Each structure stands twice: as C-alpha cells, then as structure tokens.
Coordinates of C-alpha atoms in Angstrom, one line a residue:
I1040 CA 0.0 0.1 -0.2
E1041 CA 1.1 3.6 -0.6
S1042 CA 2.0 4.8 2.7
K1043 CA 2.2 8.5 4.0
Q1044 CA 3.1 10.4 7.2
H1045 CA 0.5 12.6 8.5
E1046 CA 1.5 16.2 11.1
N1047 CA -1.1 14.9 13.9
P1048 CA -0.7 11.6 14.1
F1049 CA -3.5 10.1 16.7
F1050 CA -5.7 7.1 15.1
I1051 CA -4.2 7.1 11.0
P1052 CA -6.9 4.8 9.5
T1053 CA -5.5 3.7 6.5
A1054 CA -8.4 3.1 4.6
S1055 CA -6.3 1.0 2.6
M1056 CA -5.5 -1.6 4.7
G1057 CA -9.2 -2.7 5.0
T1058 CA -11.2 -6.3 4.2
R1059 CA -12.0 -5.5 0.8
I1060 CA -15.1 -7.3 0.0
H1061 CA -16.0 -9.0 -3.5
T1062 CA -19.5 -9.4 -5.1
S1063 CA -20.4 -12.6 -5.9
E1064 CA -23.9 -13.4 -8.3
G1065 CA -23.2 -16.8 -6.3
A1066 CA -22.9 -16.0 -3.0
S1067 CA -25.6 -17.6 -0.2
A1068 CA -28.0 -15.6 1.9
P1069 CA -24.8 -15.4 4.8
T1070 CA -22.5 -14.6 2.4
R1071 CA -23.8 -11.7 1.4
L1072 CA -25.0 -10.6 4.6
L1073 CA -22.0 -10.9 6.8
R1074 CA -20.6 -8.6 2.9
A1075 CA -23.5 -5.9 4.4
V1076 CA -22.5 -5.4 7.5
G1077 CA -19.1 -5.0 6.7
L1078 CA -19.5 -2.3 4.7
F1079 CA -21.0 -0.5 7.9
T1080 CA -17.8 -2.1 10.0
G1081 CA -13.9 -1.1 10.8
D1082 CA -13.4 2.0 8.9
M1083 CA -16.0 1.6 6.3
R1084 CA -13.4 2.5 3.9
Q1085 CA -16.0 2.1 0.6
F1086 CA -18.0 4.7 2.0
G1087 CA -15.2 6.7 3.2
E1088 CA -13.5 6.8 -0.9
W1089 CA -17.8 7.1 -2.2
V1090 CA -17.6 10.5 0.0
K1091 CA -14.3 11.9 -1.9
R1092 CA -15.9 12.2 -4.9
Q1093 CA -18.8 14.3 -3.1
V1094 CA -19.8 17.7 -2.7
F1095 CA -17.6 19.7 0.2
I1096 CA -20.7 19.6 2.7
I1097 CA -20.9 16.2 2.0
Q1098 CA -17.1 15.9 3.8
L1099 CA -16.9 18.1 6.1
L1100 CA -20.5 16.5 7.1
D1101 CA -18.0 12.8 7.1
C1102 CA -15.2 14.4 8.6
V1103 CA -17.4 15.5 11.3
L1104 CA -19.0 12.7 12.5
R1105 CA -15.4 10.3 12.2
G1106 CA -13.8 13.7 13.6
V1107 CA -15.9 12.8 17.5
A1108 CA -15.6 9.0 15.8
Q1109 CA -12.0 9.2 17.3
V1110 CA -12.0 10.9 20.4
M1111 CA -12.1 7.1 21.1
F1112 CA -10.1 6.1 18.4
V1113 CA -12.1 5.0 15.5
N1114 CA -12.0 6.6 12.4
N1115 CA -16.0 5.3 11.5
P1116 CA -19.0 8.3 10.9
L1117 CA -21.9 5.7 11.9
S1118 CA -19.7 5.3 14.9
G1119 CA -19.4 8.9 15.6
L1120 CA -23.1 9.2 15.1
L1121 CA -24.1 7.1 17.1
V1122 CA -21.5 9.4 19.7
V1123 CA -23.8 12.1 18.9
I1124 CA -26.7 10.6 19.4
G1125 CA -25.8 9.7 22.7
L1126 CA -23.9 13.2 23.5
F1127 CA -27.7 15.1 22.7
V1128 CA -29.5 12.4 25.2
Q1129 CA -26.8 14.2 28.0
N1130 CA -27.4 17.5 26.9
P1131 CA -27.8 19.5 23.7
W1132 CA -26.0 22.7 24.6
W1133 CA -23.0 20.1 24.8
A1134 CA -23.4 18.5 21.7
L1135 CA -23.2 21.5 19.6
N1136 CA -20.7 22.5 21.3
G1137 CA -18.9 19.8 20.6
L1138 CA -20.6 19.5 16.5
L1139 CA -19.1 23.3 16.5
G1140 CA -15.9 22.6 17.7
T1141 CA -14.6 19.8 15.6
A1142 CA -15.9 21.1 12.9
G1143 CA -14.3 24.5 13.3
S1144 CA -11.2 23.0 14.4
T1145 CA -11.6 20.4 10.6
V1146 CA -12.0 23.5 8.3
S1147 CA -9.3 25.6 9.9
A1148 CA -7.2 22.0 9.1
V1149 CA -8.5 22.5 5.9
L1150 CA -7.7 26.4 5.2
L1151 CA -4.4 25.4 6.8
R1152 CA -3.5 23.3 4.5
L1153 CA -2.5 20.1 6.3
N1154 CA -2.6 16.6 5.0
R1155 CA -5.4 15.9 3.3
E1156 CA -5.7 12.1 4.2
A1157 CA -5.3 13.2 8.3
V1158 CA -8.6 16.1 6.9
L1159 CA -11.2 13.4 6.3
A1160 CA -10.0 11.1 8.4
G1161 CA -11.3 12.8 11.0
L1162 CA -7.9 13.5 12.7
H1163 CA -8.1 17.2 13.0
G1164 CA -10.7 17.0 14.7
Y1165 CA -11.3 15.0 17.2
N1166 CA -9.8 17.7 19.9
G1167 CA -11.6 20.7 18.6
A1168 CA -14.8 17.8 20.0
L1169 CA -12.8 17.8 23.3
V1170 CA -12.8 21.5 23.1
G1171 CA -16.5 22.0 22.7
L1172 CA -17.2 19.7 24.6
L1173 CA -15.6 20.8 28.0
M1174 CA -15.7 24.6 27.1
A1175 CA -19.5 24.0 27.4
V1176 CA -19.1 21.2 30.3
F1177 CA -16.9 24.0 32.4
S1178 CA -19.0 26.8 31.6
A1179 CA -20.4 28.4 35.2
K1180 CA -23.1 29.9 32.6
G1181 CA -24.9 27.1 32.3
T1182 CA -26.9 26.1 28.5
W1183 CA -27.9 28.0 25.9
Y1184 CA -25.5 30.7 26.7
G1185 CA -24.4 31.9 23.3
W1186 CA -21.7 34.6 23.8
L1187 CA -19.7 30.8 24.3
L1188 CA -20.1 30.4 20.8
A1189 CA -16.9 33.0 19.8
P1190 CA -14.3 31.3 22.5
N1191 CA -15.1 28.1 21.9
L1192 CA -15.3 28.5 17.3
F1193 CA -11.8 30.0 18.1
M1194 CA -9.9 27.0 20.0
S1195 CA -11.2 24.7 18.4
M1196 CA -9.5 26.7 15.2
L1197 CA -6.0 26.6 17.3
C1198 CA -5.9 22.7 17.6
P1199 CA -4.8 22.3 13.7
I1200 CA -2.3 24.4 15.1
V1201 CA -1.2 22.9 18.3
S1202 CA -1.6 19.8 16.6
S1203 CA 1.5 20.2 13.5
A1204 CA 3.3 21.6 16.0
L1205 CA 3.5 19.1 18.9
S1206 CA 3.2 16.3 16.0
S1207 CA 7.2 18.0 14.9
V1208 CA 8.1 17.3 17.7
V1209 CA 7.0 13.3 18.5
S1210 CA 7.5 12.5 14.8
R1211 CA 10.3 12.8 15.2
W1212 CA 10.0 9.4 17.8
D1213 CA 7.5 8.3 15.4
L1214 CA 4.7 9.0 18.1
P1215 CA 1.8 10.5 18.0
V1216 CA 0.0 13.5 20.1
F1217 CA -2.9 12.6 21.5
T1218 CA -5.6 14.9 23.1
L1219 CA -1.9 17.4 23.4
P1220 CA -4.2 19.9 21.8
F1221 CA -6.9 19.9 23.8
N1222 CA -4.9 18.9 27.2
I1223 CA -3.5 23.1 26.4
L1224 CA -5.7 25.2 25.3
V1225 CA -8.5 23.9 27.7
C1226 CA -6.4 24.4 30.5
S1227 CA -5.4 27.7 28.7
H1228 CA -8.6 28.9 28.6
I1229 CA -9.7 28.0 32.2
A1230 CA -6.7 29.3 34.0
A1231 CA -7.5 32.5 32.0
T1232 CA -10.5 33.6 32.8
G1233 CA -11.2 31.7 35.9
S1234 CA -13.7 31.9 38.1
T1235 CA -14.7 35.1 38.3
H1236 CA -14.9 36.0 35.2
P1237 CA -17.8 38.5 34.1
Y1238 CA -18.4 36.6 30.3
F1239 CA -16.8 33.3 30.7
P1240 CA -16.5 32.2 34.0
V1241 CA -15.8 28.2 34.4
V1242 CA -17.0 26.2 37.2
R1243 CA -14.6 25.2 40.9
C1244 CA -13.1 22.1 39.8
N1245 CA -14.1 20.4 43.4
S1246 CA -18.1 21.1 41.7
M1247 CA -17.4 20.5 38.3
I1248 CA -20.8 18.3 37.9
K1249 CA -23.6 17.4 40.0
W1250 CA -23.1 13.7 40.1
R1251 CA -26.1 11.5 41.3
L1252 CA -25.1 9.6 44.0
S1253 CA -27.8 6.6 43.2
L1254 CA -26.0 6.0 40.3
Q1255 CA -24.7 1.4 40.9
L1256 CA -21.6 0.7 41.5
F1257 CA -21.3 -1.1 38.7
L1258 CA -22.5 1.4 36.3
S1259 CA -19.4 3.2 37.3
V1260 CA -17.7 1.2 34.1
P1261 CA -19.9 1.8 31.5
V1262 CA -21.1 6.0 32.5
G1263 CA -16.2 5.7 32.8
V1264 CA -16.6 5.1 29.0
G1265 CA -18.8 8.4 28.7
Q1266 CA -16.5 9.9 31.2
V1267 CA -14.3 10.1 27.9
F1268 CA -16.5 13.0 26.7
G1269 CA -18.1 14.6 29.6
C1270 CA -20.9 12.6 29.8
D1271 CA -22.4 10.7 33.4
S1272 CA -25.4 9.3 31.2
P1273 CA -25.6 5.5 31.6
W1274 CA -27.5 5.7 28.5
T1275 CA -25.1 8.5 26.8
A1276 CA -22.7 5.7 28.2
G1277 CA -24.0 2.9 26.4
L1278 CA -24.7 4.2 22.6
I1279 CA -20.5 5.1 22.9
L1280 CA -19.8 1.2 23.2
L1281 CA -22.7 0.2 20.6
A1282 CA -20.5 2.7 18.3
L1283 CA -17.4 1.7 19.5
L1284 CA -18.6 -2.3 19.8
L1285 CA -19.5 -1.3 14.8
C1286 CA -16.0 -0.5 14.5
S1287 CA -14.5 -3.0 16.2
P1288 CA -14.9 -5.2 19.4
T1289 CA -11.5 -5.3 20.8
I1290 CA -11.9 -1.4 21.4
C1291 CA -14.8 -2.1 23.1
F1292 CA -14.1 -5.0 25.1
H1293 CA -10.3 -2.5 26.3
A1294 CA -13.1 0.0 27.1
I1295 CA -14.5 -1.5 29.5
L1296 CA -11.1 -3.7 30.8
G1297 CA -9.9 0.5 31.1
S1298 CA -12.7 2.2 32.5
A1299 CA -12.8 -1.1 35.3
A1300 CA -9.9 -1.0 36.6
G1301 CA -9.6 2.7 36.6
M1302 CA -12.4 2.1 39.4
C1303 CA -11.1 -0.6 41.2
V1304 CA -8.2 1.7 41.6
G1305 CA -10.5 4.1 42.8
L1306 CA -11.7 1.8 45.6
V1307 CA -8.5 1.0 46.9
L1308 CA -6.9 4.4 46.8
A1309 CA -10.5 4.7 49.7
A1310 CA -11.5 7.9 46.7
P1311 CA -14.9 9.3 47.6
H1312 CA -17.2 6.6 46.4
M1313 CA -19.4 9.1 44.6
D1314 CA -16.4 10.3 42.9
V1315 CA -16.4 6.2 41.8
Y1316 CA -19.8 6.2 40.7
S1317 CA -19.2 8.9 38.7
G1318 CA -16.6 7.1 36.4
M1319 CA -14.3 9.5 37.4
W1320 CA -11.8 7.2 38.1
G1321 CA -12.0 5.2 35.1
Y1322 CA -12.3 7.7 31.7
N1323 CA -8.3 7.8 31.6
S1324 CA -8.1 4.9 31.9
V1325 CA -10.2 3.8 29.2
L1326 CA -9.0 6.1 26.7
S1327 CA -4.8 4.4 28.3
C1328 CA -6.4 0.8 27.8
I1329 CA -7.4 1.1 24.4
A1330 CA -4.4 2.5 23.0
V1331 CA -2.2 0.2 24.3
G1332 CA -4.5 -2.8 23.3
G1333 CA -4.3 -3.2 20.2
V1334 CA -4.4 0.1 18.7
F1335 CA -0.7 1.0 18.3
Y1336 CA -0.1 -1.9 19.5
A1337 CA -0.4 -5.5 17.1
L1338 CA -2.6 -6.9 19.8
T1339 CA -0.9 -9.8 21.2
W1340 CA -1.9 -11.9 25.3
Q1341 CA 1.4 -9.7 26.4
T1342 CA 0.1 -6.1 24.5
H1343 CA -3.2 -7.0 26.1
V1344 CA -1.6 -7.3 30.2
L1345 CA 0.3 -4.7 29.0
A1346 CA -2.8 -2.4 28.3
L1347 CA -4.7 -3.1 31.7
I1348 CA -1.2 -2.6 33.5
C1349 CA -0.7 1.1 31.3
A1350 CA -5.4 1.5 33.0
F1351 CA -4.1 0.8 36.4
F1352 CA -0.5 2.9 35.5
C1353 CA -3.0 5.3 34.2
A1354 CA -5.5 5.4 37.1
Y1355 CA -2.7 6.0 40.0
M1356 CA -1.2 9.2 37.5
T1357 CA -5.3 10.5 37.4
S1358 CA -5.5 10.2 41.4
A1359 CA -1.6 12.5 41.5
I1360 CA -2.7 15.2 39.0
S1361 CA -5.7 15.5 39.6
K1362 CA -4.0 16.8 43.2
L1363 CA -1.6 19.3 41.4
M1364 CA -3.2 20.7 39.1
S1365 CA -6.3 21.1 41.9
V1366 CA -3.4 23.4 43.5
L1367 CA -4.5 25.7 40.4
A1368 CA -7.8 25.6 40.3
L1369 CA -7.4 23.2 37.0
P1370 CA -9.4 20.6 36.2
A1371 CA -6.8 17.2 35.1
C1372 CA -8.5 17.4 31.9
T1373 CA -6.7 14.0 29.5
W1374 CA -3.4 14.5 31.2
P1375 CA -2.8 11.5 33.3
F1376 CA -3.5 9.0 30.0
C1377 CA -1.7 11.4 27.4
L1378 CA 1.5 11.1 30.1
S1379 CA 1.3 7.3 31.1
T1380 CA 0.5 6.4 27.1
L1381 CA 3.5 7.8 26.0
I1382 CA 5.7 6.3 28.5
F1383 CA 4.4 3.0 27.5
L1384 CA 4.8 3.8 24.2
L1385 CA 8.2 4.3 24.3
L1386 CA 8.7 1.0 25.9
S1387 CA 12.1 -0.3 24.7
S1388 CA 12.2 -4.4 25.1
E1389 CA 13.1 -7.4 22.7
N1390 CA 10.4 -9.5 23.2
P1391 CA 9.0 -8.8 19.5
A1392 CA 5.3 -10.2 21.0
M1393 CA 5.2 -6.8 22.1
C1394 CA 5.1 -4.3 18.6
R1395 CA 4.5 -1.0 18.6
L1396 CA 2.9 -0.5 14.6
P1397 CA 5.2 2.7 12.6
L1398 CA 1.4 5.6 12.3
S1399 CA 1.7 5.6 8.9
S1400 CA 0.4 1.1 9.4
V1401 CA -2.6 1.6 13.0
S1402 CA -5.8 1.1 11.9
Y1403 CA -8.2 -0.4 14.5
P1404 CA -6.9 -3.7 16.2
E1405 CA -8.6 -6.4 14.6
E1406 CA -7.2 -4.5 11.2
N1407 CA -3.6 -4.4 12.5
R1408 CA -3.7 -7.5 13.4
H1409 CA -3.7 -8.4 9.7
Y1410 CA -1.7 -6.7 8.7
L1411 CA 1.4 -7.9 11.0
K1412 CA 0.0 -11.6 9.7
Q1413 CA 1.0 -11.2 6.4
L1414 CA 4.4 -9.0 7.4
K1415 CA 4.9 -12.2 9.3
A1416 CA 3.9 -14.0 6.1
S1417 CA 6.3 -12.6 4.2
G1418 CA 9.3 -12.9 6.7
K1419 CA 9.9 -8.9 7.0
A1420 CA 7.9 -8.7 10.5
P1421 CA 9.4 -7.0 12.8
T1422 CA 12.0 -8.3 15.2
H1423 CA 11.6 -5.8 18.0
N1424 CA 8.9 -3.4 19.4
R1425 CA 10.2 -0.1 17.9
V1426 CA 9.4 -0.6 14.8
G1427 CA 8.5 3.3 14.7
N1428 CA 12.0 4.6 14.7
L1429 CA 13.0 1.6 11.4
Q1430 CA 14.2 3.2 8.3
E1431 CA 12.3 4.9 6.0
G1432 CA 13.6 2.8 3.2
E1433 CA 12.8 -0.4 4.9
A1434 CA 9.3 0.9 6.6
N1435 CA 8.1 1.5 3.4
D1436 CA 9.3 -1.8 2.1
Q1437 CA 7.3 -3.6 4.3
L1438 CA 4.4 -2.0 4.0
E1439 CA 4.9 -3.6 0.9
V1440 CA 2.6 -5.7 1.1
E1441 CA -0.7 -5.3 -0.4
S1442 CA -1.0 -7.1 -3.8
D1443 CA -3.2 -5.4 -5.2
P1444 CA -2.4 -1.3 -6.4
S1445 CA -6.2 -0.8 -6.2
D1446 CA -6.1 -0.9 -3.0
S1447 CA -3.9 2.4 -3.0
V1448 CA -5.0 5.5 -0.7
K1449 CA -5.9 8.5 -3.2
V1450 CA -6.1 11.9 -1.7
Q1451 CA -8.9 13.9 -3.0
E1452 CA -8.9 17.9 -2.4
M1453 CA -10.8 19.1 -0.4

C-alpha cells in the first residue's frame, strides 16, 4: 500500500488496509449478509472512497462524524453518529458545542492545507470536539449561553495549529500527539478566565458537575467510558459503547476493561464513592487501555496484559495529577492519559510479541493484526517493538505487502 506520514497522528486509519469485499452473484444469503455488515463496520473504507468524490459539505459532514468518533480511536462515521446521538441525550447544548468545535477544527485544518488524508479521516477534528464539549461543561453560565460559541470556535480552530506544532516534535519518535492540544487549550482557557470572569466564568473543579449519588457501582464502568466525553448518563455511555462495538469489538472490550481498572484503583485508594460512581476514575484509563491494547501495539496476549497494566498506572496518574492541578484550580482533563500512554509507547523491549506499529500503518485492532500477519507471512516481521523507528526505506519495504495496487490510498482535494 502507499504510505503517507501524517502531520497529526493520533489514529491513522489506512483505508487501503480495510478488508476488501468482492461481490459474487452466486454467494449464499449468509455470505451476502456478512458482506453487507462489513460495509458498515471497521473504518467503512468503501463509503470513505465514495465521500471523496462528493461536494465539500458532504465531505465536511463525514469528517465531523469521524472526528467525533476519533476521540475513542474509531474511524467510522456511523459510530460518530451514535456518539453524537448519545451527546444529545446527555445535553443538547454540550452536543452542539462539540459539533461546532469539531467543524471549526476541521475547517481550520483545510484552510491551513494540512494533510488531506488526515483531515478526511477526522484526525483534525477530535481535539476540537473535546474542546467544544468541555468548554460547555466547565462553563458556569449554564446551557444556551450564546456568547460561549465565539471562544469555543476560536479555541477549536487553534487545535490544528497546536497539533501540527506538537507533531513536528513527537514525530521524531514516531509518536502520536493524542489529546495534548485539547489539554493545552482548555487549561489555557480556564486559567485565563477562572471562576470570577464576568463573561466566561468556569465552575470550580471541586464542584464541576453534581453527580447523582444513586448510581450503582456496576454502572460506574460504562459511565467511565461516557466520561471521555464529559457525560455521566448511562444511556449516553451505552450508545458510545455500541458505537465502539460497531467499529471494533476489541476497542469496545478494552474500553470496558480500562474503566473497570480505574474503578478498582479508585476503591483501593479509598476515593469518595461519589467520584467512583461518576466514572471520573475510569475515563483516562479507558483511553490508555484502548491505545495500548491493539491500536498502537499489535494485539497479542502480552500487549493485552500491557494495556491492563497501563490502565492501572493511568488511574494512579489520574489521582496524582488531579491533586496537582487542583492547586492551580485546573481540571486534570486527559493529561494522565497522554503522559502514561506515551511512557508505555516509548517502552524498549526485545520481545517481538510487543510490536508497536508505525503510525502510517495504524488502523483498528483487527486490521492491525491482519497487517502484522501479512508481514510475518512475507518474512518481514519486526524482531523488536520499535517498528516506528525503522529507517524510512525499510518501513516502506514492510508496507509493500498488499498485492493489489488498486488498494492504495488516493487523497482527493477537499
């Protein structure tokens, strides 16, 4: 396949790596059903190719939906639609701000002429989605405060600039920028305004959201997944899990596993039950567990264990960073996820079972395993876990596994 290095690598879904669906008139009904299901699962490669030939508005809508889903390492517009529906169930005002942030960030990337393949995959939208959502969540003016839309749009349009700048640094180690732009911009906004600002006040971190104490302990696991978007509704969490399952069962499983790990650490550290029930101990661990458990590492039982360890470590980091940030009256956001996951991605190991994929080849976990099996079959499998640090020529040789040149990624001008 044709490989391209992206400027803001967070989750690079190489559409050319998707499973190709061949039609056959003599196929049985179950086979046709499986093929039809394949059109809507994974990264929806065929739909993405169709979108590239459409007008800008349709492309933008697809980018926005993919950008919302990319918060959870998912490149699927239907998954993004399910997440958006879940956000509206939680709070329509939050959902509107999230969509505005995603659209603003995406349009800004187009105007800056950043990598178009990354734009089409929603990679320049997920930070804007989080900026828009969390600025609305943290606003002390409540819902439907129209003046918040202006700073929301401005901060979200800065996301591609910050992402591109950070990418130029971390790409030296073939690392993603994750949600660092979101953390930087939201913390800057809160630090600049504070709780006493007359126009854009933010709520105090210790009373950010009033949680419902009636939530049962078992609900804290799915709610922890919803807290990635700042939502505490179990219904929203259920829709988000359904969105993950639609794209990748592996991602869905590791999201649940990461949230459960965060809940357990919260109980071990004697955290207030209100915080555990609300899912605040789980959302960073959710992202860490997904990232290590099959997205940036090829999924094996060794990397599965590594993902679980990373989730526990991230929960400890959440507690520590939350206490440190509270001194500055700032929220922890996803700083724990970024720091802990980057540490685990920089792990040096000679174990070939813990194989970190180059960013240009990262897709959803099931496709990553297929890609690694092809490398092994061709005799080009890596002997260590630092695949991302291979020389450019060697990496390109490894990427020339697909036999059909028609599968190469073709980027259309937006």
